[in-house]
């Protein structure tokens, strides 16, 4: 949920370190800071605000040194203050450390350290870690031994990186439940919470696993186990993303760029090996009970998958929100849990996956980040290959996961006999043609979406509604709207209207309907009935509908008309318009689109 970067080199690293932490700012932007080791002393500069804002205050880029560590924070323990910003240091300044995660036994450690005379300068759990290491060094006189001994005292989650004047040109890093990756290059070596930190310099990476630590110098690296300090041998990975993919490419915001990336995103999802798709489908078929699990956007992705598998494979596979999974789902041997996460580090999803494994269930995952916790811990993994998603709100990664689940449902449908070959082929034809349809809509419809957003953004309260699979589309579109505009937006099944929600309808409540194409006759008819219920009570009605749907057009206060596409891909095309609407509404309102207030990209804390 926060960003960590560290660099050690034979040259001055401040430029590389500053650029790397800017590349991670989407993971947290309440405060940031740098610690530089220069001529045997550590200098720390930090403050509240984004990276550029702190640089203006503290002149980060004027620092010097060949080894440094940086952090951009999204507050958990302690408020957004200068004192709570990272890095944190020992009282004598000989150790400096940054940390992602939460230390569960923080209060006990703090009381113990205070009793030993340590004076705390912040409210963070991180400060307790660096003081523990400092005291351990006084006892052992060896940095690595002190580092390991202190970490063995910690209970909770951490990805942390430390530098010390007692070991110049060394960076010490450790992982337990929060991601860390090593980047290896001839210019020096990196440690970061995300590969985006160092993609401009290297694509060769090593992923730390839970319970491991690393000692990194400009020309070497060593990974070892915390339990016994035994060396771990692991081959580097070659990251397929490049730095250019992470840049805006001329777009005003990453969110807009990533929406416009979606033709390629869909193609990448279609290029995922059929072997992996069929293997997951076969595991679902052989399981006693399968659950789809995600939280936030990925919960709505799971809802889309629930509809697809029910319709195409005749199998009820419930979608359960990861934050409620441990209390709700009944899992055991013979069951399967399919976990969905863009980052692969989402706290609730990882914890609920661990719960399922402990109960004896088989596990699988659909993730966007190789080497992530989820990809390493599940029995099967499908890497969707969407490329880096920088905007805090997910657009292209979510759509890719829907396409992957669509393919799994098609494979399962053949295996269960629910789906005949002609229907299967028709779906794949629609999916293969879909990237072109997405490109056409993005090129030709964006202006219409912007016009509608600018005309309707004065509504402060929204209902987004759909029937069947379009219910899940409406809920995901509502999440996008609330995330980037801060407006009240509620996604609900259109059938809920007459069961209470109609009481809210008046001229100030905007209703946006996601309307199926007319060939989906039952869903289409049910949706139009719901629209008429709103109109009869004087509510403004907006909608996304398809050409040649005169009945829907006549019911709209204003609407967005899409070109005809085959019914299997129609929900996804409507979702893209929902994403665009949220973007342009936020643009009109002057919101911080890529970094909405109070949110961070990867939610790695409870």
Coordinates of C-alpha atoms in Angstrom, one line a residue:
X1 CA 0.0 0.0 0.0
X2 CA 3.1 2.2 0.2
X3 CA 6.1 2.4 -2.1
X4 CA 9.6 1.3 -1.3
X5 CA 12.7 1.8 -3.4
X6 CA 16.4 1.4 -2.7
X7 CA 19.5 1.7 -4.9
X8 CA 23.2 0.9 -4.2
X9 CA 25.8 1.7 -6.9
X10 CA 29.3 2.9 -7.4
X11 CA 27.9 6.2 -8.7
X12 CA 25.6 8.8 -7.1
X13 CA 22.1 7.3 -7.0
X14 CA 19.8 10.2 -6.0
X15 CA 18.5 10.7 -9.6
X16 CA 17.7 7.0 -10.0
X17 CA 16.2 6.9 -6.5
X18 CA 14.0 9.9 -7.0
X19 CA 12.7 8.7 -10.3
X20 CA 12.0 5.3 -8.9
X21 CA 10.0 6.6 -6.0
X22 CA 8.0 8.8 -8.4
X23 CA 7.2 5.7 -10.4
X24 CA 5.7 4.2 -7.2
X25 CA 3.7 7.3 -6.0
X26 CA 0.5 5.6 -7.1
X27 CA 1.0 3.2 -4.2
X28 CA 0.9 6.0 -1.6
X29 CA 1.1 9.8 -1.6
X30 CA 0.5 11.1 2.0
X31 CA 4.2 11.7 2.6
X32 CA 7.6 10.6 1.3
X33 CA 11.2 10.7 2.2
X34 CA 14.8 9.6 1.3
X35 CA 17.7 8.4 3.4
X36 CA 21.1 8.7 1.7
X37 CA 24.4 7.1 2.9
X38 CA 27.2 9.4 1.9
X39 CA 30.8 9.3 3.2
X40 CA 29.8 7.1 6.1
X41 CA 26.9 9.2 7.4
X42 CA 23.1 8.9 6.8
X43 CA 21.1 12.0 5.8
X44 CA 17.3 11.8 6.0
X45 CA 14.9 14.3 4.4
X46 CA 11.1 13.7 4.5
X47 CA 7.8 15.6 4.7
X48 CA 4.1 15.3 4.1
X49 CA 2.8 15.5 0.6
X50 CA 3.5 13.9 -2.8
X51 CA 7.0 13.3 -4.2
X52 CA 7.3 16.5 -6.1
X53 CA 5.8 18.6 -3.3
X54 CA 8.2 17.1 -0.8
X55 CA 11.1 17.7 -3.2
X56 CA 10.2 21.4 -3.3
X57 CA 10.2 21.6 0.5
X58 CA 13.2 19.4 1.2
X59 CA 15.3 19.5 -2.0
X60 CA 15.5 15.7 -2.2
X61 CA 17.3 15.8 -5.5
X62 CA 20.1 17.8 -4.0
X63 CA 21.1 15.0 -1.7
X64 CA 24.2 12.9 -2.6
X65 CA 25.3 9.3 -2.0
X66 CA 25.9 6.0 -3.6
X67 CA 23.4 4.1 -1.5
X68 CA 19.9 5.2 -0.6
X69 CA 16.4 4.2 0.3
X70 CA 13.1 6.0 -0.3
X71 CA 9.5 5.6 0.7
X72 CA 6.1 7.1 -0.3
X73 CA 3.5 6.5 2.3
X74 CA -0.3 5.8 2.6
X75 CA -0.9 6.2 6.3
X76 CA -1.9 3.2 8.5
X77 CA -0.1 3.5 11.9
X78 CA -0.1 7.2 12.9
X79 CA -1.5 10.2 11.0
X80 CA -0.1 12.1 8.1
X81 CA 2.7 14.1 9.8
X82 CA 6.4 14.8 9.3
X83 CA 7.3 12.7 12.3
X84 CA 5.4 9.7 10.9
X85 CA 6.8 9.9 7.4
X86 CA 9.5 7.3 6.5
X87 CA 12.4 6.7 6.7
X88 CA 12.8 6.1 10.4
X89 CA 16.1 6.1 12.1
X90 CA 17.8 5.1 15.4
X91 CA 18.4 7.9 17.8
X92 CA 22.1 8.0 16.9
X93 CA 21.3 8.0 13.1
X94 CA 23.3 4.9 12.4
X95 CA 20.4 2.9 11.0
X96 CA 17.6 4.1 8.8
X97 CA 14.7 2.0 7.6
X98 CA 11.5 2.0 5.5
X99 CA 8.6 -0.4 5.9
X100 CA 5.3 -1.6 4.4
X101 CA 2.9 -3.7 6.4
X102 CA 1.7 -3.8 10.0
X103 CA 3.5 -5.1 13.1
X104 CA 0.9 -6.8 15.3
X105 CA 3.0 -6.8 18.5
X106 CA 4.0 -3.2 18.0
X107 CA 2.6 -2.0 21.4
X108 CA 4.4 -4.7 23.4
X109 CA 7.7 -4.0 21.5
X110 CA 7.3 -0.2 22.0
X111 CA 6.8 -0.6 25.8
X112 CA 9.8 -2.9 26.0
X113 CA 11.9 -0.4 24.1
X114 CA 10.8 2.6 26.2
X115 CA 11.7 0.6 29.3
X116 CA 15.2 0.3 27.9
X117 CA 15.5 4.0 27.5
X118 CA 14.5 4.4 23.8
X119 CA 12.7 7.6 23.0
X120 CA 10.1 7.4 20.2
X121 CA 9.7 10.3 17.8
X122 CA 6.7 9.0 15.9
X123 CA 3.4 7.0 16.3
X124 CA 4.5 4.4 13.7
X125 CA 5.1 0.7 14.2
X126 CA 8.0 1.1 11.8
X127 CA 10.1 3.0 14.3
X128 CA 10.0 0.1 16.8
X129 CA 11.7 -2.1 14.1
X130 CA 14.7 0.2 13.6
X131 CA 15.2 0.6 17.3
X132 CA 15.1 -3.2 17.7
X133 CA 17.8 -3.5 15.1
X134 CA 19.9 -0.8 16.7
X135 CA 19.8 -2.5 20.1
X136 CA 20.6 -5.9 18.6
X137 CA 23.6 -4.4 16.8
X138 CA 24.9 -3.2 20.2
X139 CA 24.6 -6.8 21.4
X140 CA 26.0 -8.7 18.4
X141 CA 28.3 -6.2 16.7
X142 CA 27.3 -7.6 13.3
X143 CA 24.8 -6.0 11.1
X144 CA 23.3 -9.1 9.4
X145 CA 23.0 -10.9 12.7
X146 CA 21.3 -8.0 14.3
X147 CA 19.0 -7.6 11.4
X148 CA 17.9 -11.2 11.5
X149 CA 17.6 -11.3 15.3
X150 CA 15.4 -8.2 15.4
X151 CA 13.1 -9.4 12.6
X152 CA 12.5 -12.7 14.4
X153 CA 10.8 -10.6 17.2
X154 CA 8.2 -9.2 14.8
X155 CA 4.7 -10.5 14.5
X156 CA 2.7 -9.3 11.5
X157 CA 3.5 -8.3 7.9
X158 CA 6.4 -6.4 6.5
X159 CA 8.4 -5.6 3.4
X160 CA 11.3 -3.5 4.7
X161 CA 14.6 -2.1 3.6
X162 CA 17.4 -0.8 5.7
X163 CA 20.8 0.9 5.3
X164 CA 23.4 1.6 8.0
X165 CA 26.7 3.4 8.3
X166 CA 28.1 0.2 9.8
X167 CA 27.9 -1.5 6.4
X168 CA 28.5 1.1 3.7
X169 CA 27.2 0.3 0.2
X170 CA 24.9 -2.4 1.6
X171 CA 21.2 -2.6 1.5
X172 CA 19.4 -5.1 3.8
X173 CA 15.8 -6.2 2.9
X174 CA 13.3 -8.6 4.2
X175 CA 9.8 -9.8 3.3
X176 CA 6.9 -11.3 5.3
X177 CA 3.6 -10.9 3.6
X178 CA 4.4 -7.6 1.8
X179 CA 6.1 -7.7 -1.6
X180 CA 9.8 -6.9 -2.3
X181 CA 11.7 -7.4 -5.6
X182 CA 15.4 -7.1 -6.4
X183 CA 16.4 -5.4 -9.6
X184 CA 19.8 -6.4 -11.0
X185 CA 21.8 -4.2 -13.4
X186 CA 25.3 -3.2 -14.3
X187 CA 24.7 0.3 -13.0
X188 CA 23.9 -1.0 -9.6
X189 CA 21.3 -3.0 -7.8
X190 CA 17.8 -2.2 -6.6
X191 CA 15.2 -3.3 -4.0
X192 CA 11.6 -2.2 -4.4
X193 CA 8.1 -3.0 -3.5
X194 CA 7.1 -3.0 -7.2
X195 CA 9.1 -3.6 -10.4
X196 CA 7.9 -0.2 -11.8
X197 CA 10.5 1.4 -9.5
X198 CA 13.4 0.1 -11.6
X199 CA 12.0 -0.8 -15.1
X200 CA 13.8 2.2 -16.6
X201 CA 17.1 0.7 -15.6
X202 CA 16.7 -3.1 -15.6
X203 CA 14.1 -5.8 -16.3
X204 CA 16.1 -8.5 -14.5
X205 CA 14.4 -9.2 -11.2
X206 CA 14.5 -11.6 -8.3
X207 CA 11.4 -12.0 -6.1
X208 CA 11.8 -12.3 -2.4
X209 CA 9.5 -14.8 -0.8
X210 CA 8.0 -14.7 2.7
X211 CA 10.5 -15.5 5.4
X212 CA 13.5 -14.4 3.3
X213 CA 15.9 -11.5 3.5
X214 CA 18.5 -10.1 1.1
X215 CA 21.9 -8.4 1.4
X216 CA 22.6 -6.3 -1.7
X217 CA 25.7 -4.4 -2.8
X218 CA 26.4 -2.6 -6.0
X219 CA 27.9 -5.7 -7.5
X220 CA 26.3 -8.6 -5.6
X221 CA 23.2 -10.0 -3.9
X222 CA 22.5 -12.8 -1.6
X223 CA 19.1 -14.2 -0.5
X224 CA 18.8 -16.2 2.7
X225 CA 16.1 -17.6 5.0
X226 CA 15.4 -15.7 8.2
X227 CA 14.8 -19.0 10.1
X228 CA 18.4 -20.3 9.7
X229 CA 20.3 -17.7 7.5
X230 CA 20.8 -20.5 4.9
X231 CA 21.4 -19.1 1.4
X232 CA 18.7 -19.5 -1.2
X233 CA 19.5 -19.9 -4.9
X234 CA 17.1 -18.4 -7.3
X235 CA 17.3 -17.5 -11.0
X236 CA 16.3 -14.0 -12.0
X237 CA 13.1 -13.4 -13.9
X238 CA 12.9 -11.3 -17.1
X239 CA 10.1 -8.8 -16.7
X240 CA 8.2 -8.4 -20.0
X241 CA 6.9 -4.9 -19.3
X242 CA 9.1 -2.0 -20.2
X243 CA 9.4 1.5 -18.8
X244 CA 7.5 3.1 -21.7
X245 CA 4.4 1.0 -20.9
X246 CA 4.4 2.7 -17.5
X247 CA 4.5 6.2 -18.9
X248 CA 1.5 8.3 -19.9
X249 CA 2.4 8.3 -23.6
X250 CA 0.8 11.7 -24.2
X251 CA -2.4 11.1 -22.3
X252 CA -3.4 13.6 -19.6
X253 CA -3.8 10.8 -17.0
X254 CA -2.8 7.2 -16.5
X255 CA -6.5 6.3 -16.1
X256 CA -7.2 7.6 -19.6
X257 CA -4.1 5.8 -21.0
X258 CA -5.1 2.6 -19.4
X259 CA -8.7 2.8 -20.7
X260 CA -7.2 3.3 -24.2
X261 CA -4.8 0.4 -23.6
X262 CA -7.7 -2.0 -23.5
X263 CA -7.7 -3.2 -27.1
X264 CA -4.2 -4.6 -26.4
X265 CA -5.2 -5.7 -22.9
X266 CA -8.1 -7.8 -24.3
X267 CA -5.7 -9.3 -26.9
X268 CA -3.2 -10.2 -24.2
X269 CA -6.0 -11.9 -22.3
X270 CA -6.9 -13.9 -25.4
X271 CA -3.2 -14.9 -25.8
X272 CA -3.1 -16.5 -22.3
X273 CA -2.2 -20.1 -22.9
X274 CA -5.2 -22.4 -23.5
X275 CA -3.4 -25.0 -21.4
X276 CA -3.8 -22.8 -18.3
X277 CA -7.4 -22.0 -19.2
X278 CA -8.3 -25.7 -19.7
X279 CA -6.4 -26.7 -16.6
X280 CA -8.4 -24.3 -14.4
X281 CA -11.7 -25.4 -16.1
X282 CA -10.9 -29.0 -15.4
X283 CA -10.1 -28.3 -11.8
X284 CA -13.4 -26.5 -11.4
X285 CA -15.2 -29.4 -13.0
X286 CA -13.6 -31.9 -10.6
X287 CA -14.2 -29.9 -7.5
X288 CA -17.0 -30.4 -5.0
X289 CA -17.6 -26.7 -4.7
X290 CA -15.8 -23.8 -6.3
X291 CA -15.7 -20.2 -5.1
X292 CA -14.6 -17.1 -7.0
X293 CA -13.1 -14.7 -4.6
X294 CA -12.0 -11.0 -4.8
X295 CA -12.6 -7.7 -3.1
X296 CA -13.5 -4.3 -4.5
X297 CA -13.2 -4.3 -8.3
X298 CA -12.1 -8.0 -8.3
X299 CA -15.3 -8.9 -6.4
X300 CA -17.3 -7.5 -9.3
X301 CA -15.0 -9.4 -11.7
X302 CA -15.9 -12.5 -9.8
X303 CA -19.6 -11.7 -10.1
X304 CA -19.1 -11.5 -13.9
X305 CA -17.5 -14.9 -13.7
X306 CA -20.3 -16.3 -11.6
X307 CA -22.8 -15.2 -14.3
X308 CA -20.6 -16.6 -17.2
X309 CA -20.0 -20.0 -15.6
X310 CA -23.7 -20.4 -14.7
X311 CA -24.9 -19.5 -18.2
X312 CA -22.2 -21.2 -20.2
X313 CA -21.3 -24.2 -18.1
X314 CA -24.4 -24.9 -16.0
X315 CA -22.5 -24.7 -12.8
X316 CA -23.2 -22.4 -9.9
X317 CA -19.9 -21.0 -8.7
X318 CA -20.6 -18.3 -6.0
X319 CA -18.6 -15.1 -5.9
X320 CA -17.7 -14.2 -2.4
X321 CA -16.0 -11.0 -1.3
X322 CA -12.6 -11.7 0.2
X323 CA -13.2 -9.6 3.3
X324 CA -16.1 -11.8 4.2
X325 CA -14.9 -15.1 2.9
X326 CA -13.5 -16.5 6.1
X327 CA -16.8 -15.9 7.9
X328 CA -19.1 -17.0 5.1
X329 CA -17.6 -19.7 2.9
X330 CA -17.5 -23.4 4.0
X331 CA -14.4 -24.9 2.5
X332 CA -12.5 -28.1 2.9
X333 CA -10.9 -31.0 0.9
X334 CA -12.4 -31.4 -2.5
X335 CA -13.2 -27.7 -2.8
X336 CA -11.5 -25.0 -5.0
X337 CA -11.0 -21.3 -4.3
X338 CA -10.2 -19.1 -7.3
X339 CA -8.7 -15.9 -6.0
X340 CA -8.6 -12.8 -8.2
X341 CA -6.3 -9.9 -7.6
X342 CA -4.6 -7.3 -9.8
X343 CA -1.6 -6.9 -7.6
X344 CA -1.5 -10.4 -6.1
X345 CA -0.8 -8.7 -2.7
X346 CA -4.4 -7.7 -1.6
X347 CA -4.5 -8.4 2.1
X348 CA -8.0 -9.8 2.4
X349 CA -7.6 -12.0 -0.7
X350 CA -4.2 -13.4 0.4
X351 CA -5.5 -14.1 4.0
X352 CA -8.6 -15.8 2.8
X353 CA -6.6 -17.8 0.3
X354 CA -4.4 -18.9 3.2
X355 CA -7.5 -19.8 5.1
X356 CA -8.8 -22.0 2.3
X357 CA -5.4 -23.8 2.0
X358 CA -5.4 -24.4 5.8
X359 CA -8.8 -26.0 5.5
X360 CA -7.5 -28.4 2.8
X361 CA -9.1 -26.7 -0.3
X362 CA -7.3 -26.4 -3.6
X363 CA -6.4 -22.9 -4.8
X364 CA -6.0 -21.0 -8.0
X365 CA -5.4 -17.4 -8.9
X366 CA -5.8 -14.9 -11.7
X367 CA -3.3 -12.1 -11.2
X368 CA -1.4 -9.4 -13.1
X369 CA 1.9 -9.4 -11.3
X370 CA 4.4 -12.3 -11.6
X371 CA 6.2 -13.1 -8.4
X372 CA 3.4 -11.7 -6.2
X373 CA 2.3 -13.4 -3.0
X374 CA -0.8 -14.8 -4.5
X375 CA 0.9 -16.1 -7.6
X376 CA 3.5 -17.9 -5.4
X377 CA 1.1 -19.4 -2.9
X378 CA -1.7 -20.9 -5.1
X379 CA -1.7 -24.3 -6.7
X380 CA -2.5 -22.9 -10.1
X381 CA -2.0 -19.3 -11.4
X382 CA -3.0 -17.5 -14.6
X383 CA -0.9 -14.5 -15.3
X384 CA -3.2 -12.2 -17.3
X385 CA -0.4 -10.1 -18.8
X386 CA -2.1 -6.7 -18.7
X387 CA 1.1 -4.7 -18.2
X388 CA 1.5 -2.2 -15.4
X389 CA -1.6 -0.3 -14.2
X390 CA -0.5 2.9 -12.6
X391 CA -3.8 4.7 -11.9
X392 CA -5.1 3.7 -8.4
X393 CA -8.5 2.7 -9.9
X394 CA -8.4 -0.5 -12.0
X395 CA -9.7 -0.4 -15.5
X396 CA -7.7 -2.5 -18.0
X397 CA -6.7 -5.2 -15.5
X398 CA -10.3 -5.8 -14.4
X399 CA -11.4 -6.1 -18.0
X400 CA -8.6 -8.6 -18.8
X401 CA -9.7 -10.7 -15.8
X402 CA -13.3 -10.8 -17.1
X403 CA -12.0 -12.0 -20.5
X404 CA -9.9 -14.7 -18.8
X405 CA -13.0 -15.9 -16.8
X406 CA -15.1 -15.9 -20.0
X407 CA -12.6 -18.2 -21.6
X408 CA -12.6 -20.5 -18.5
X409 CA -16.4 -20.6 -18.6
X410 CA -16.3 -21.6 -22.3
X411 CA -13.8 -24.4 -21.6
X412 CA -15.8 -25.6 -18.7
X413 CA -19.0 -25.5 -20.8
X414 CA -17.5 -27.9 -23.3
X415 CA -16.3 -30.2 -20.5
X416 CA -19.7 -30.3 -18.8
X417 CA -21.6 -30.7 -22.1
X418 CA -23.6 -27.6 -21.4
X419 CA -22.2 -25.8 -24.4
X420 CA -22.2 -27.1 -28.0
X421 CA -19.4 -26.5 -30.5
X422 CA -21.2 -23.9 -32.6
X423 CA -22.1 -21.7 -29.5
X424 CA -18.5 -22.1 -28.3
X425 CA -17.2 -21.0 -31.6
X426 CA -19.6 -18.0 -31.8
X427 CA -18.3 -16.8 -28.4
X428 CA -14.7 -17.1 -29.5
X429 CA -15.4 -15.3 -32.7
X430 CA -16.9 -12.5 -30.7
X431 CA -14.0 -12.4 -28.3
X432 CA -11.4 -12.3 -31.2
X433 CA -13.2 -9.5 -32.9
X434 CA -13.7 -7.5 -29.6
X435 CA -10.3 -5.6 -29.6
X436 CA -11.3 -4.0 -32.8
X437 CA -14.7 -3.0 -31.5
X438 CA -13.1 -1.5 -28.4
X439 CA -10.7 0.5 -30.5
X440 CA -13.6 1.8 -32.6
X441 CA -15.7 2.8 -29.6
X442 CA -12.7 4.5 -27.9
X443 CA -12.0 6.5 -31.0
X444 CA -15.5 7.4 -31.9
X445 CA -17.5 7.6 -28.7
X446 CA -15.2 9.3 -26.2
X447 CA -16.4 12.8 -27.2
X448 CA -20.0 11.8 -26.7
X449 CA -19.2 10.4 -23.2
X450 CA -17.4 13.6 -22.3
X451 CA -20.3 15.7 -23.4
X452 CA -22.7 13.7 -21.3
X453 CA -20.4 13.8 -18.3
X454 CA -20.1 17.5 -18.4
X455 CA -23.9 18.0 -18.7
X456 CA -24.7 15.6 -15.9
X457 CA -21.9 16.0 -13.3
X458 CA -24.0 18.4 -11.2
X459 CA -26.0 15.4 -10.0
X460 CA -24.6 14.4 -6.6
X461 CA -26.4 11.1 -6.2
X462 CA -26.4 8.2 -8.7
X463 CA -27.9 4.8 -9.1
X464 CA -26.3 2.6 -11.7
X465 CA -28.5 -0.4 -12.6
X466 CA -28.5 -3.5 -14.7
X467 CA -30.1 -7.0 -14.9
X468 CA -28.2 -10.3 -15.1
X469 CA -24.6 -9.9 -15.9
X470 CA -25.2 -6.2 -16.4
X471 CA -25.8 -5.9 -12.7
X472 CA -22.1 -6.7 -12.1
X473 CA -21.2 -4.2 -14.8
X474 CA -23.3 -1.6 -13.1
X475 CA -21.7 -2.2 -9.7
X476 CA -18.2 -2.0 -11.1
X477 CA -19.0 1.2 -13.1
X478 CA -20.5 2.7 -9.9
X479 CA -17.2 1.9 -8.0
X480 CA -15.3 3.7 -10.7
X481 CA -17.6 6.7 -10.4
X482 CA -17.3 7.0 -6.6
X483 CA -13.5 6.4 -6.6
X484 CA -12.6 9.2 -9.0
X485 CA -15.4 11.7 -8.6
X486 CA -16.2 11.3 -4.9
X487 CA -19.9 11.4 -5.8
X488 CA -22.4 9.1 -4.1
X489 CA -22.9 6.2 -6.6
X490 CA -24.6 3.0 -5.8
X491 CA -24.6 0.0 -8.2
X492 CA -27.7 -2.2 -7.7
X493 CA -29.7 -4.9 -9.6
X494 CA -32.4 -3.1 -11.6
X495 CA -34.9 -5.5 -10.0
X496 CA -34.3 -4.0 -6.6
X497 CA -36.0 -0.8 -7.5
X498 CA -39.5 -1.8 -6.7
X499 CA -38.4 -3.5 -3.5
X500 CA -37.5 -0.2 -1.7
X501 CA -35.1 1.8 -3.7
X502 CA -37.9 3.6 -5.6
X503 CA -38.5 5.6 -2.5
X504 CA -35.3 7.6 -3.3
X505 CA -36.3 8.5 -6.8
X506 CA -36.9 12.2 -7.5
X507 CA -35.6 14.8 -9.9
X508 CA -32.3 15.0 -8.0
X509 CA -31.4 11.3 -8.2
X510 CA -29.7 10.3 -11.5
X511 CA -30.2 6.8 -12.7
X512 CA -27.8 5.3 -15.2
X513 CA -28.9 2.0 -16.8
X514 CA -26.8 -0.6 -18.6
X515 CA -29.2 -2.0 -21.2
X516 CA -28.5 -5.3 -23.0
X517 CA -28.9 -5.6 -26.7
X518 CA -32.5 -6.4 -27.8
X519 CA -31.5 -9.9 -28.8
X520 CA -31.2 -10.7 -25.1
X521 CA -34.9 -10.4 -25.1
X522 CA -35.7 -11.3 -21.4
X523 CA -33.0 -9.2 -19.9
X524 CA -33.7 -6.3 -22.3
X525 CA -37.4 -6.3 -21.4
X526 CA -36.8 -6.5 -17.7
X527 CA -34.4 -3.6 -17.9
X528 CA -36.8 -1.4 -19.8
X529 CA -39.5 -2.1 -17.2
X530 CA -37.2 -0.8 -14.5
X531 CA -36.5 2.3 -16.6
X532 CA -40.2 3.0 -16.9
X533 CA -40.5 2.7 -13.1
X534 CA -38.0 5.5 -12.6
X535 CA -39.6 7.7 -15.4
X536 CA -43.0 7.3 -13.9
X537 CA -41.7 8.9 -10.7
X538 CA -40.0 11.8 -12.3
X539 CA -36.4 10.6 -12.1
X540 CA -33.9 11.5 -14.8
X541 CA -32.9 8.5 -16.8
X542 CA -29.6 8.0 -18.5
X543 CA -28.4 4.9 -20.2
X544 CA -25.9 2.9 -22.3
X545 CA -27.7 1.1 -25.1
X546 CA -27.0 -0.4 -28.6
X547 CA -28.0 1.0 -32.0
X548 CA -31.3 0.1 -33.5
X549 CA -32.8 -0.1 -30.0
X550 CA -35.5 2.6 -30.5
X551 CA -37.5 1.6 -27.4
X552 CA -34.5 2.3 -25.1
X553 CA -33.7 5.5 -26.9
X554 CA -37.2 6.9 -26.4
X555 CA -37.0 6.3 -22.6
X556 CA -33.7 8.2 -22.1
X557 CA -33.4 11.7 -20.7
X558 CA -30.0 11.4 -22.4
X559 CA -28.0 8.3 -23.5
X560 CA -25.0 6.8 -25.1
X561 CA -25.5 4.6 -28.1
X562 CA -23.0 1.9 -28.9
X563 CA -22.5 0.2 -32.3
X564 CA -23.9 -3.4 -32.5
X565 CA -21.6 -6.1 -31.2
X566 CA -22.4 -9.8 -30.5
X567 CA -24.2 -10.3 -27.2
X568 CA -21.4 -12.2 -25.5
X569 CA -19.1 -9.1 -25.5
X570 CA -21.8 -6.4 -25.1
X571 CA -21.4 -6.1 -21.3
X572 CA -17.7 -5.4 -21.6
X573 CA -18.3 -2.6 -24.1
X574 CA -20.8 -1.0 -21.8
X575 CA -18.3 -1.2 -18.9
X576 CA -15.7 0.7 -21.0
X577 CA -18.2 3.5 -21.4
X578 CA -18.8 3.5 -17.7
X579 CA -15.1 3.9 -17.1
X580 CA -14.9 6.8 -19.6
X581 CA -17.9 8.5 -18.0
X582 CA -16.2 8.3 -14.5
X583 CA -13.0 9.7 -16.0
X584 CA -14.6 12.7 -17.7
X585 CA -16.9 13.4 -14.8
X586 CA -13.8 13.5 -12.5
X587 CA -12.0 15.7 -15.0
X588 CA -14.8 18.2 -15.0
X589 CA -14.8 18.2 -11.2
X590 CA -11.1 18.7 -11.0
X591 CA -10.4 15.6 -9.0
X592 CA -7.0 13.9 -8.5
X593 CA -7.8 11.2 -11.0
X594 CA -4.8 8.9 -10.9
X595 CA -4.5 9.3 -7.1
X596 CA -7.9 9.7 -5.5
X597 CA -8.0 10.9 -2.0
X598 CA -7.8 8.3 0.8
X599 CA -7.0 5.4 -1.6
X600 CA -3.9 3.4 -2.6
X601 CA -3.3 1.0 -5.4
X602 CA -2.5 -2.2 -3.5
X603 CA -4.4 -2.7 -0.2
X604 CA -1.9 -4.8 1.7
X605 CA -3.1 -4.0 5.2
X606 CA -6.2 -5.2 7.1

